[in-house]
CSV table of C-alpha atoms in Angstrom, one decimal:
chain,number,residue,atom,x,y,z
A,6,MET,CA,113.8,166.7,165.8
A,7,THR,CA,115.3,167.3,162.3
A,8,GLN,CA,114.5,170.7,160.8
A,9,SER,CA,113.1,170.9,157.3
A,10,PHE,CA,113.2,173.6,154.7
A,11,ALA,CA,109.5,174.3,155.3
A,12,ASP,CA,110.3,175.0,159.0
A,13,LEU,CA,112.6,177.8,157.9
A,14,GLY,CA,109.7,179.7,156.4
A,15,LEU,CA,110.3,179.0,152.7
A,16,ALA,CA,107.5,179.0,150.2
A,17,SER,CA,106.0,175.8,149.0
A,18,GLU,CA,107.4,176.4,145.4
A,19,LEU,CA,110.9,176.5,146.8
A,20,VAL,CA,110.5,173.6,149.1
A,21,ARG,CA,109.2,171.6,146.2
A,22,ALA,CA,112.2,172.5,144.0
A,23,VAL,CA,114.7,171.6,146.8
A,24,ALA,CA,113.0,168.2,147.3
A,25,GLU,CA,113.2,167.5,143.5
A,26,GLU,CA,117.0,168.0,143.9
A,27,GLY,CA,117.1,165.4,146.6
A,28,TYR,CA,117.6,167.7,149.6
A,29,LEU,CA,115.4,167.1,152.6
A,30,ALA,CA,117.1,168.9,155.5
A,31,PRO,CA,119.0,172.2,155.4
A,32,THR,CA,122.7,172.4,156.2
A,33,PRO,CA,123.9,174.3,159.3
A,34,VAL,CA,124.8,177.4,157.3
A,35,GLN,CA,121.4,177.3,155.5
A,36,ALA,CA,119.5,176.9,158.8
A,37,LYS,CA,121.3,179.9,160.3
A,38,ALA,CA,121.3,182.2,157.3
A,39,ILE,CA,117.9,181.8,155.7
A,40,PRO,CA,115.7,183.1,158.5
A,41,PRO,CA,117.5,186.5,158.9
A,42,ILE,CA,117.6,187.0,155.1
A,43,LEU,CA,113.9,186.3,154.8
A,44,ALA,CA,113.5,189.0,157.5
A,45,GLY,CA,115.3,191.5,155.4
A,46,ARG,CA,118.5,191.7,157.6
A,47,ASP,CA,122.0,192.2,156.2
A,48,VAL,CA,124.1,189.1,156.7
A,49,LEU,CA,127.8,188.3,157.1
A,50,ALA,CA,128.2,184.6,156.6
A,51,GLY,CA,131.3,182.5,156.8
A,52,ALA,CA,131.4,178.7,156.4
A,53,GLN,CA,133.8,176.1,155.1
A,54,THR,CA,133.5,175.4,151.4
A,55,GLY,CA,131.0,172.7,150.3
A,56,THR,CA,128.5,173.3,153.0
A,57,GLY,CA,125.7,174.8,150.9
A,58,LYS,CA,126.4,178.6,151.0
A,59,THR,CA,124.9,179.1,147.5
A,60,ALA,CA,121.5,177.7,148.5
A,61,GLY,CA,121.8,179.6,151.8
A,62,PHE,CA,121.4,182.9,150.0
A,63,THR,CA,119.6,181.8,146.7
A,64,LEU,CA,116.5,180.3,148.4
A,65,PRO,CA,115.6,183.3,150.6
A,66,LEU,CA,116.5,185.8,147.8
A,67,LEU,CA,114.1,184.1,145.4
A,68,GLN,CA,111.3,184.2,148.0
A,69,ARG,CA,111.8,187.9,148.8
A,70,LEU,CA,111.7,188.9,145.1
A,71,THR,CA,108.5,186.8,144.6
A,72,HIS,CA,106.5,187.9,147.7
A,73,HIS,CA,107.5,191.6,147.9
A,74,ALA,CA,106.2,194.4,145.8
A,75,HIS,CA,108.5,195.8,143.1
A,76,HIS,CA,108.6,199.5,142.4
A,77,GLY,CA,110.7,199.4,139.2
A,78,GLY,CA,109.9,198.5,135.7
A,79,ARG,CA,108.8,195.0,134.7
A,80,HIS,CA,111.8,192.6,134.7
A,81,SER,CA,114.3,195.3,135.8
A,82,ILE,CA,117.3,194.0,137.7
A,83,ARG,CA,116.2,193.5,141.4
A,84,ALA,CA,119.0,191.3,142.7
A,85,LEU,CA,122.7,191.4,141.8
A,86,ILE,CA,125.1,188.6,142.7
A,87,LEU,CA,128.8,189.3,142.2
A,88,THR,CA,131.3,186.5,142.1
A,89,PRO,CA,135.1,186.4,141.4
A,90,THR,CA,135.2,183.7,138.6
A,91,ARG,CA,133.3,182.7,135.5
A,92,GLU,CA,132.9,179.1,136.7
A,93,LEU,CA,131.4,180.2,140.0
A,94,ALA,CA,129.1,182.7,138.3
A,95,ALA,CA,127.8,179.9,136.0
A,96,GLN,CA,127.3,177.6,138.9
A,97,ILE,CA,125.3,180.2,140.9
A,98,GLU,CA,123.1,181.1,137.9
A,99,GLU,CA,122.3,177.4,137.4
A,100,SER,CA,121.4,177.1,141.1
A,101,VAL,CA,119.1,180.2,140.8
A,102,ARG,CA,117.3,178.6,137.8
A,103,THR,CA,117.1,175.2,139.4
A,104,TYR,CA,115.6,176.5,142.7
A,105,GLY,CA,113.4,179.0,141.0
A,106,ARG,CA,112.0,176.7,138.3
A,107,HIS,CA,108.4,177.1,139.8
A,108,LEU,CA,108.7,180.9,140.0
A,109,LYS,CA,108.2,183.5,137.3
A,110,LEU,CA,111.6,185.2,137.7
A,111,ARG,CA,114.2,185.8,134.9
A,112,THR,CA,117.9,185.3,135.3
A,113,ALA,CA,120.9,186.4,133.3
A,114,LEU,CA,124.6,185.7,133.4
A,115,VAL,CA,127.3,188.3,132.6
A,116,TYR,CA,131.0,187.5,132.6
A,117,GLY,CA,134.1,187.9,130.4
A,118,GLY,CA,135.6,185.6,127.8
A,119,VAL,CA,132.5,185.3,125.7
A,120,GLY,CA,130.6,187.5,123.3
A,121,PHE,CA,129.2,190.9,124.4
A,122,THR,CA,126.2,191.1,122.1
A,123,PRO,CA,124.3,187.9,123.3
A,124,GLN,CA,124.5,189.3,126.8
A,125,VAL,CA,123.1,192.6,125.7
A,126,GLU,CA,120.2,190.9,123.9
A,127,ALA,CA,119.5,188.8,127.1
A,128,LEU,CA,119.4,192.0,129.2
A,129,LYS,CA,117.0,193.7,126.8
A,130,ARG,CA,114.5,190.9,127.2
A,131,GLY,CA,114.3,191.7,130.9
A,132,VAL,CA,116.1,190.3,134.0
A,133,ASP,CA,115.1,190.0,137.6
A,134,ILE,CA,118.3,188.4,138.9
A,135,LEU,CA,121.7,189.2,137.4
A,136,VAL,CA,124.8,187.0,138.2
A,137,ALA,CA,128.0,188.7,137.1
A,138,THR,CA,131.8,189.1,137.5
A,139,PRO,CA,132.9,192.6,138.4
A,140,GLY,CA,134.9,193.3,135.2
A,141,ARG,CA,132.3,192.5,132.6
A,142,LEU,CA,129.6,194.2,134.7
A,143,LEU,CA,131.5,197.4,134.6
A,144,ASP,CA,131.8,197.0,130.8
A,145,HIS,CA,128.0,196.9,130.5
A,146,LEU,CA,127.7,199.8,132.8
A,147,GLY,CA,130.1,201.8,130.7
A,148,GLN,CA,128.1,200.9,127.6
A,149,ARG,CA,124.8,201.6,129.3
A,150,THR,CA,123.4,198.3,128.4
A,151,LEU,CA,122.0,197.8,131.9
A,152,SER,CA,120.8,199.7,134.9
A,153,LEU,CA,121.3,198.9,138.6
A,154,ALA,CA,119.0,201.7,139.8
A,155,HIS,CA,116.3,199.2,141.1
A,156,VAL,CA,118.5,196.7,142.8
A,157,GLU,CA,117.0,195.5,146.1
A,158,ILE,CA,119.4,192.8,147.1
A,159,LEU,CA,123.2,192.7,146.7
A,160,VAL,CA,125.1,189.5,147.2
A,161,LEU,CA,128.9,189.3,147.3
A,162,ASP,CA,129.9,185.7,147.1
A,163,GLU,CA,133.4,184.5,147.8
A,164,ALA,CA,134.2,188.0,148.8
A,165,ASP,CA,137.7,187.1,150.1
A,166,ARG,CA,138.6,185.7,146.8
A,167,MET,CA,137.5,188.8,145.0
A,168,LEU,CA,139.8,190.8,147.3
A,169,ASP,CA,142.6,188.4,146.6
A,170,MET,CA,142.1,188.9,142.8
A,171,GLY,CA,142.3,192.7,143.1
A,172,PHE,CA,138.6,193.4,142.5
A,173,ILE,CA,138.1,195.8,145.5
A,174,HIS,CA,138.3,198.9,143.2
A,175,ASP,CA,135.7,197.3,140.8
A,176,ILE,CA,133.5,196.5,143.7
A,177,ARG,CA,133.5,200.0,145.0
A,178,LYS,CA,132.6,201.3,141.5
A,179,VAL,CA,129.6,199.0,141.4
A,180,LEU,CA,128.6,200.0,145.0
A,181,ALA,CA,128.6,203.7,143.9
A,182,VAL,CA,125.8,203.2,141.4
A,183,LEU,CA,123.6,201.0,143.6
A,184,PRO,CA,120.6,202.3,145.6
A,185,ALA,CA,121.4,203.0,149.2
A,186,ASN,CA,118.3,201.3,150.6
A,187,ARG,CA,119.2,197.8,149.7
A,188,GLN,CA,119.8,194.5,151.5
A,189,ASN,CA,123.4,193.3,151.6
A,190,LEU,CA,124.6,189.7,151.9
A,191,LEU,CA,128.3,188.9,152.2
A,192,PHE,CA,129.2,185.2,151.9
A,193,SER,CA,132.8,183.9,152.2
A,194,ALA,CA,134.6,180.7,152.8
A,195,THR,CA,137.1,182.4,155.1
A,196,TYR,CA,137.3,185.6,157.2
A,197,SER,CA,140.2,188.0,157.0
A,198,ASP,CA,140.9,191.5,158.3
A,199,GLU,CA,140.2,192.9,154.8
A,200,ILE,CA,136.8,191.1,154.7
A,201,ARG,CA,135.9,192.6,158.1
A,202,THR,CA,136.8,196.1,156.7
A,203,LEU,CA,134.7,195.6,153.6
A,204,ALA,CA,131.8,194.3,155.7
A,205,ASP,CA,131.9,197.3,158.0
A,206,SER,CA,131.7,199.6,155.0
A,207,ILE,CA,128.6,198.1,153.3
A,208,LEU,CA,126.7,196.1,155.9
A,209,ARG,CA,124.2,197.7,158.3
A,210,ASP,CA,123.8,196.0,161.7
A,211,PRO,CA,124.5,192.6,160.1
A,212,VAL,CA,123.6,189.2,161.5
A,213,GLN,CA,126.8,187.2,161.7
A,214,VAL,CA,126.7,183.5,160.7
A,215,GLU,CA,129.7,181.3,161.2
A,216,VAL,CA,129.4,177.6,161.4
A,217,ALA,CA,133.1,176.7,161.6
A,218,ARG,CA,136.2,178.2,162.9
A,219,ARG,CA,138.1,180.6,160.6
A,220,ASN,CA,139.9,178.9,157.7
A,221,ALA,CA,138.8,175.5,158.8
A,222,GLU,CA,139.1,172.5,156.5
A,223,SER,CA,136.3,170.0,156.1
A,224,GLU,CA,136.3,167.0,158.5
A,225,LEU,CA,135.2,164.8,155.6
A,226,VAL,CA,138.5,165.3,153.7
A,227,THR,CA,141.4,162.9,154.5
A,228,GLN,CA,144.6,164.8,154.0
A,229,ARG,CA,148.1,163.4,153.4
A,230,VAL,CA,151.5,164.7,152.4
A,231,HIS,CA,153.9,162.7,150.1
A,232,PRO,CA,157.5,164.1,150.4
A,233,VAL,CA,159.1,163.8,146.9
A,234,ASP,CA,161.8,165.5,144.9
A,235,GLN,CA,160.6,168.2,142.5
A,236,GLY,CA,161.8,166.3,139.4
A,237,ARG,CA,159.9,163.2,140.3
A,238,LYS,CA,156.5,164.6,141.1
A,239,ARG,CA,155.0,163.7,137.7
A,240,ALA,CA,156.1,160.1,137.9
A,241,LEU,CA,154.7,159.8,141.4
A,242,LEU,CA,151.4,161.4,140.3
A,243,ALA,CA,151.1,159.0,137.3
A,244,GLN,CA,151.8,156.1,139.6
A,245,LEU,CA,149.2,157.1,142.1
A,246,VAL,CA,146.5,157.6,139.4
A,247,ALA,CA,147.3,154.3,137.7
A,248,ALA,CA,147.9,152.1,140.8
A,249,GLY,CA,144.8,153.5,142.6
A,250,ASP,CA,142.7,153.4,139.3
A,251,TRP,CA,141.6,157.0,140.1
A,252,ARG,CA,138.9,157.9,137.6
A,253,GLN,CA,138.4,161.6,138.6
A,254,VAL,CA,141.3,163.7,140.0
A,255,LEU,CA,141.5,167.4,140.3
A,256,VAL,CA,145.2,168.5,140.3
A,257,PHE,CA,146.4,172.0,141.3
A,258,THR,CA,149.5,173.9,140.0
A,259,ARG,CA,150.7,177.4,140.8
A,260,THR,CA,151.1,178.6,137.2
A,261,LYS,CA,149.2,178.4,133.9
A,262,HIS,CA,152.2,177.2,132.0
A,263,GLY,CA,152.8,174.5,134.6
A,264,ALA,CA,149.2,173.3,134.2
A,265,ASN,CA,149.5,173.1,130.4
A,266,ARG,CA,152.8,171.2,130.7
A,267,LEU,CA,151.6,168.7,133.3
A,268,ALA,CA,148.4,167.9,131.3
A,269,GLU,CA,150.5,167.3,128.1
A,270,GLN,CA,152.9,165.1,130.0
A,271,LEU,CA,150.2,163.0,131.6
A,272,CYS,CA,148.6,162.5,128.2
A,273,LYS,CA,152.0,161.2,126.9
A,274,ASP,CA,151.9,158.8,129.9
A,275,GLY,CA,148.6,157.4,128.7
A,276,ILE,CA,146.4,159.3,131.3
A,277,GLU,CA,143.6,161.4,129.8
A,278,ALA,CA,144.2,164.9,131.1
A,279,THR,CA,143.3,168.5,130.3
A,280,ALA,CA,144.1,171.9,131.8
A,281,ILE,CA,141.8,174.8,132.9
A,282,HIS,CA,143.1,178.3,133.8
A,283,GLY,CA,142.6,182.0,133.1
A,284,ASN,CA,144.4,182.0,129.7
A,285,LYS,CA,142.0,179.5,128.3
A,286,SER,CA,139.0,180.8,126.3
A,287,GLN,CA,135.7,180.4,128.0
A,288,GLY,CA,134.6,177.8,125.5
A,289,ALA,CA,137.7,175.7,126.2
A,290,ARG,CA,137.2,176.0,130.0
A,291,THR,CA,133.6,174.9,129.6
A,292,ARG,CA,134.5,171.9,127.4
A,293,ALA,CA,137.3,170.9,129.8
A,294,LEU,CA,135.0,171.0,132.8
A,295,ALA,CA,132.2,169.2,131.0
A,296,GLY,CA,134.5,166.4,129.9
A,297,PHE,CA,135.8,166.0,133.4
A,298,LYS,CA,132.4,165.9,135.0
A,299,ALA,CA,131.3,163.3,132.3
A,300,GLY,CA,134.2,161.1,133.1
A,301,GLU,CA,135.8,161.5,129.6
A,302,VAL,CA,138.9,163.1,131.3
A,303,ARG,CA,140.5,161.5,134.3
A,304,VAL,CA,142.7,164.4,135.4
A,305,LEU,CA,141.8,168.0,135.4
A,306,VAL,CA,144.8,170.2,136.0
A,307,ALA,CA,143.9,173.7,137.3
A,308,THR,CA,145.3,176.8,138.8
A,309,ASP,CA,143.7,178.5,141.8
A,310,ILE,CA,141.1,180.1,139.6
A,311,ALA,CA,139.3,176.8,139.8
A,312,ALA,CA,139.6,176.5,143.6
A,313,ARG,CA,136.4,178.4,143.8
A,314,GLY,CA,133.4,177.7,141.7
A,315,LEU,CA,134.1,174.0,140.7
A,316,ASP,CA,131.1,172.2,142.0
A,317,ILE,CA,131.6,168.5,141.2
A,318,GLU,CA,129.4,166.0,142.9
A,319,GLU,CA,131.3,163.3,144.8
A,320,LEU,CA,134.8,164.3,143.6
A,321,PRO,CA,137.0,161.7,145.3
A,322,HIS,CA,140.5,163.1,144.9
A,323,VAL,CA,142.3,166.4,144.9
A,324,VAL,CA,146.1,166.6,144.5
A,325,ASN,CA,148.2,169.6,145.3
A,326,TYR,CA,151.0,169.1,142.7
A,327,GLU,CA,152.4,172.3,143.9
A,328,LEU,CA,151.5,173.9,147.2
A,329,PRO,CA,150.0,177.4,147.1
A,330,ASN,CA,152.1,180.3,148.3
A,331,VAL,CA,149.0,181.7,150.1
A,332,PRO,CA,148.1,179.2,152.9
A,333,GLU,CA,144.4,180.0,152.9
A,334,HIS,CA,144.2,178.9,149.2
A,335,TYR,CA,145.0,175.4,150.4
A,336,VAL,CA,141.6,175.3,152.3
A,337,HIS,CA,139.8,176.3,149.1
A,338,ARG,CA,141.6,173.7,147.0
A,339,ILE,CA,140.9,170.8,149.2
A,340,GLY,CA,137.3,172.0,149.6
A,341,ARG,CA,136.5,170.8,146.1
A,342,THR,CA,136.3,167.3,147.6
A,343,GLY,CA,134.4,166.1,150.7
A,344,ARG,CA,131.3,168.1,149.7
A,345,ALA,CA,127.6,167.5,150.5
A,346,GLY,CA,128.4,164.8,153.1
A,347,THR,CA,130.6,162.7,150.8
A,348,PRO,CA,134.1,161.9,152.0
A,349,GLY,CA,137.1,162.8,149.9
A,350,GLU,CA,140.9,162.6,149.8
A,351,ALA,CA,143.4,165.5,149.4
A,352,ILE,CA,147.0,164.6,148.7
A,353,SER,CA,149.9,167.1,148.5
A,354,LEU,CA,153.2,166.3,146.7
A,355,VAL,CA,155.7,168.4,148.6
A,356,SER,CA,159.3,168.9,147.5
A,357,PRO,CA,162.0,170.1,149.9
A,358,ASP,CA,161.8,173.7,148.5
A,359,GLU,CA,158.1,173.8,149.5
A,360,TYR,CA,158.6,172.9,153.2
A,361,ALA,CA,158.2,176.6,154.2
A,362,TYR,CA,154.8,176.7,152.4
A,363,LEU,CA,153.8,173.5,154.2
A,364,ASN,CA,154.7,175.0,157.6
A,365,ASP,CA,152.5,178.1,156.8
A,366,ILE,CA,149.6,175.9,155.9
A,367,GLU,CA,149.9,173.8,159.1
A,368,LYS,CA,149.9,177.1,161.1
A,369,VAL,CA,146.6,178.1,159.5
A,370,LEU,CA,145.1,174.6,160.1
A,371,LYS,CA,146.6,174.5,163.6
A,372,ARG,CA,147.8,171.0,163.2
A,373,LYS,CA,150.4,168.8,161.5
A,374,LEU,CA,149.5,166.9,158.3
A,375,GLU,CA,150.3,163.3,158.0
A,376,ARG,CA,153.5,162.5,156.1
A,377,GLU,CA,153.9,159.3,154.0
A,378,VAL,CA,156.9,158.6,151.9
A,379,VAL,CA,156.0,156.4,148.9
A,380,PRO,CA,158.5,153.6,148.4
A,381,GLY,CA,160.8,154.3,145.5
A,382,PHE,CA,160.2,158.1,145.7
A,383,GLU,CA,162.2,158.9,148.8
A,384,PRO,CA,163.5,162.5,148.7
A,385,GLY,CA,167.2,162.6,147.8
A,386,ALA,CA,167.2,159.0,146.4
A,387,PRO,CA,168.6,158.6,142.8
A,388,ALA,CA,165.9,158.1,140.2
A,389,PRO,CA,166.0,154.7,138.5
A,390,GLN,CA,167.7,154.7,135.1
A,391,ALA,CA,165.3,154.6,132.3
A,392,ALA,CA,165.7,151.8,129.8
A,393,ARG,CA,167.2,152.8,126.4
A,394,PRO,CA,164.9,152.6,123.4
A,395,THR,CA,164.8,149.2,121.7
A,396,GLU,CA,166.4,150.5,118.5
A,397,GLU,CA,169.4,151.9,120.4
A,398,ARG,CA,169.9,148.7,122.3
A,399,GLU,CA,170.0,146.7,119.1
A,400,ARG,CA,172.3,149.0,117.2
A,401,GLY,CA,174.6,150.0,120.0
A,402,PRO,CA,175.7,153.4,121.0
A,403,ARG,CA,175.3,156.3,118.5
A,404,PRO,CA,178.4,157.6,116.7
A,405,ALA,CA,180.3,160.3,118.5
A,406,PRO,CA,179.5,163.8,117.4
A,407,THR,CA,181.7,165.5,114.8
A,408,ARG,CA,184.5,167.4,116.4
A,409,ARG,CA,185.8,170.8,115.4
A,410,GLY,CA,187.9,170.6,112.2
A,411,GLY,CA,185.7,168.0,110.6
A,412,GLU,CA,187.2,164.9,112.3
A,413,ARG,CA,184.9,162.2,113.6
A,414,GLY,CA,185.5,160.0,116.6
A,415,PRO,CA,185.8,156.2,116.3
A,416,GLN,CA,182.7,154.7,114.6
A,417,ARG,CA,181.4,151.2,114.8
A,418,PRO,CA,181.4,149.8,111.2
A,419,ASN,CA,178.1,148.4,110.0
A,420,ALA,CA,177.7,144.9,108.7
A,421,ARG,CA,178.3,145.8,105.0
A,422,ALA,CA,181.5,147.6,105.8
A,423,ARG,CA,182.8,144.6,107.9
A,424,HIS,CA,182.4,142.1,105.1
A,425,ALA,CA,183.3,144.2,102.1
A,426,PRO,CA,186.8,143.7,100.6
A,427,ARG,CA,189.3,146.4,101.6
A,428,ALA,CA,190.1,148.8,98.8
A,429,GLU,CA,193.7,149.3,97.8
A,430,GLN,CA,195.3,152.1,99.7
A,431,PRO,CA,197.5,154.7,98.1
A,432,PRO,CA,201.1,154.7,99.0
A,433,ALA,CA,201.9,156.5,102.2
A,434,ARG,CA,203.4,159.9,102.0
A,435,PRO,CA,206.8,160.4,103.5
A,436,GLN,CA,206.7,161.5,107.1
A,437,GLY,CA,208.4,164.5,108.5
A,438,PRO,CA,207.9,168.2,108.8
A,439,ARG,CA,206.6,169.9,105.8
A,440,PRO,CA,209.0,172.6,104.4
A,441,GLN,CA,207.6,176.1,105.1
A,442,PRO,CA,208.3,179.3,103.1
A,443,GLU,CA,210.3,181.9,104.8
A,444,ARG,CA,207.9,184.2,106.6
A,445,ALA,CA,207.3,185.8,110.0
A,446,ARG,CA,206.7,183.4,112.8
A,447,PRO,CA,203.0,183.3,113.6
A,448,VAL,CA,201.8,184.1,117.1
A,449,ALA,CA,201.4,180.9,119.1
A,450,ALA,CA,197.8,179.6,119.4
A,451,PRO,CA,196.4,178.6,122.8
A,452,ASP,CA,197.7,175.2,123.9
A,453,ASP,CA,194.4,173.4,123.5
A,454,GLY,CA,195.1,171.7,120.1
A,455,HIS,CA,192.5,173.9,118.4
A,456,GLN,CA,192.4,177.2,116.5
A,457,PRO,CA,189.5,179.0,115.0
A,458,ALA,CA,188.4,177.3,111.8
A,459,SER,CA,188.8,180.6,109.9
A,460,HIS,CA,192.4,181.1,111.0
A,461,ALA,CA,194.1,179.8,107.8
A,462,ASN,CA,191.7,181.5,105.4
A,463,ALA,CA,192.1,184.8,107.3
A,464,GLN,CA,195.8,184.7,106.6
A,465,PHE,CA,195.6,183.4,103.0
A,466,PRO,CA,192.3,184.4,101.4
A,467,SER,CA,191.4,182.3,98.3
A,468,SER,CA,190.2,183.9,95.1
A,469,GLY,CA,188.1,180.8,94.2
A,470,PRO,CA,185.7,178.5,96.1
A,471,ALA,CA,186.9,177.2,99.4
A,472,GLN,CA,188.9,174.0,99.2
A,473,PRO,CA,189.0,171.3,101.8
A,474,ALA,CA,191.9,171.5,104.2
A,475,PRO,CA,194.4,168.7,104.2
A,476,PRO,CA,194.8,166.5,107.3
A,477,ARG,CA,196.9,167.7,110.2
A,478,ARG,CA,200.6,167.4,109.9
A,479,GLY,CA,201.6,168.4,113.5
A,480,GLY,CA,202.9,171.7,114.7
A,481,HIS,CA,201.2,174.2,116.9
A,482,GLY,CA,197.6,173.2,116.1
A,483,ASP,CA,198.1,174.2,112.4
A,484,ARG,CA,195.4,172.7,110.3
A,485,GLY,CA,197.3,173.3,107.0
A,486,ARG,CA,197.0,175.9,104.3
A,487,PRO,CA,194.5,176.0,101.5
A,488,ALA,CA,195.5,173.9,98.4
A,489,GLN,CA,196.0,177.0,96.3
A,490,VAL,CA,197.8,180.2,97.5
A,491,PRO,CA,198.0,183.3,95.3
A,492,ALA,CA,201.5,183.7,93.8
A,493,LEU,CA,202.0,187.2,95.2
A,494,LEU,CA,201.6,185.9,98.7
A,495,ARG,CA,204.0,183.0,98.5
A,496,GLY,CA,207.0,183.6,100.7
A,497,ALA,CA,205.6,187.0,101.8
A,498,PRO,CA,205.9,187.9,105.4
A,499,ARG,CA,202.6,188.0,107.5
A,500,ARG,CA,201.0,191.2,108.5
A,501,THR,CA,201.4,191.8,112.2
A,502,ASN,CA,199.3,194.9,112.8
């Protein structure tokens, strides 16, 4: 018999809100986590991404705050939810408001990248549930714009990601100001030794919930590897998007600069794309994500900051443009697709220098990923020659660049020059060596046919403006002397010091 949300002991207001969102039956992690949370137990929960962890702690949290007496002031902070990224914080706060729409609880959102004053004003109006990132929360604690003295429930969501991002010291500072007699919930997509250590330090006799093996990928995601040279990844990505008529693609790069550059190049290829990463302002990140969800942007290029917290319904395609150097991050990336029972596709473009990363990922997954070489993009094969621009094909090759000494290479005459009458040429000068004044023999120049352009002027400085040098007359690379030479220097020996 299929279990319902009501069977888990949830209040009618919550069951009603869940039904209004179209959910009738709980997911495995929700079915296992909600009852012990309602009973007031500490919980350590791990499940693959996209299985409903957020509702797994949000629904029982809302019920406990509603049905249990509160000993603090009216609308003081009773529940604190810490998350690693702004996007995830915004997603959780939206879920809290959605599921608690029929309850009289207030929520607030605190994260960096936006104004401080509006958050202070929201906190002054009273908050029951606060969703925050660690850094901005510490800023408010330092400014004494909020108090955590009455917190009853602490939730650490995506705790492994917070540890990866170096938030462990911030987390410990927050823990130091929380009441000791609180309920603790630790949710994570993966387990690690560091997570176990953190759990042991804050959880009391926890109920452990794990619905999938450690670092498992979703079975709804079809994974494929396309071997390709590094320099041809963008061309292959553009072909996959165009040929498959992909309308919504999330692409991951390792660096912020690489995300910006790829988005710009895809736009030049005629594919609507934008980038999202930590250096973007929060307004720019919000607009980029909104445009992607609305279908105005086909390709969203992101760094690993977006691997957690991007909740996009029925996202069909995820592309690893560059493999992550931490194999566990691969699981988080591909977890953006194949969510809520909807199948998805994850493709990795892997160059030869990334094979070591691929081997590490396959060790974590404990299986080999399917390789498929796209015709025309075989690794090591020469790239096809790009056609020259139309203008260059019509006009022929461009003139050779000017060589040192002011001489030009052979140039193709234009039409006007070919048909114009030839001007009379002055009589040719007699050939032969030019008589030289008696002076010390110069040091021989390197036998490359060139001397520094300033050589002649350095030996014979001119008192007036520089004059053009006459054409070559032969010799050891001599470009000729200036047209005018001071009388005192004519015939004088050169300085040799």
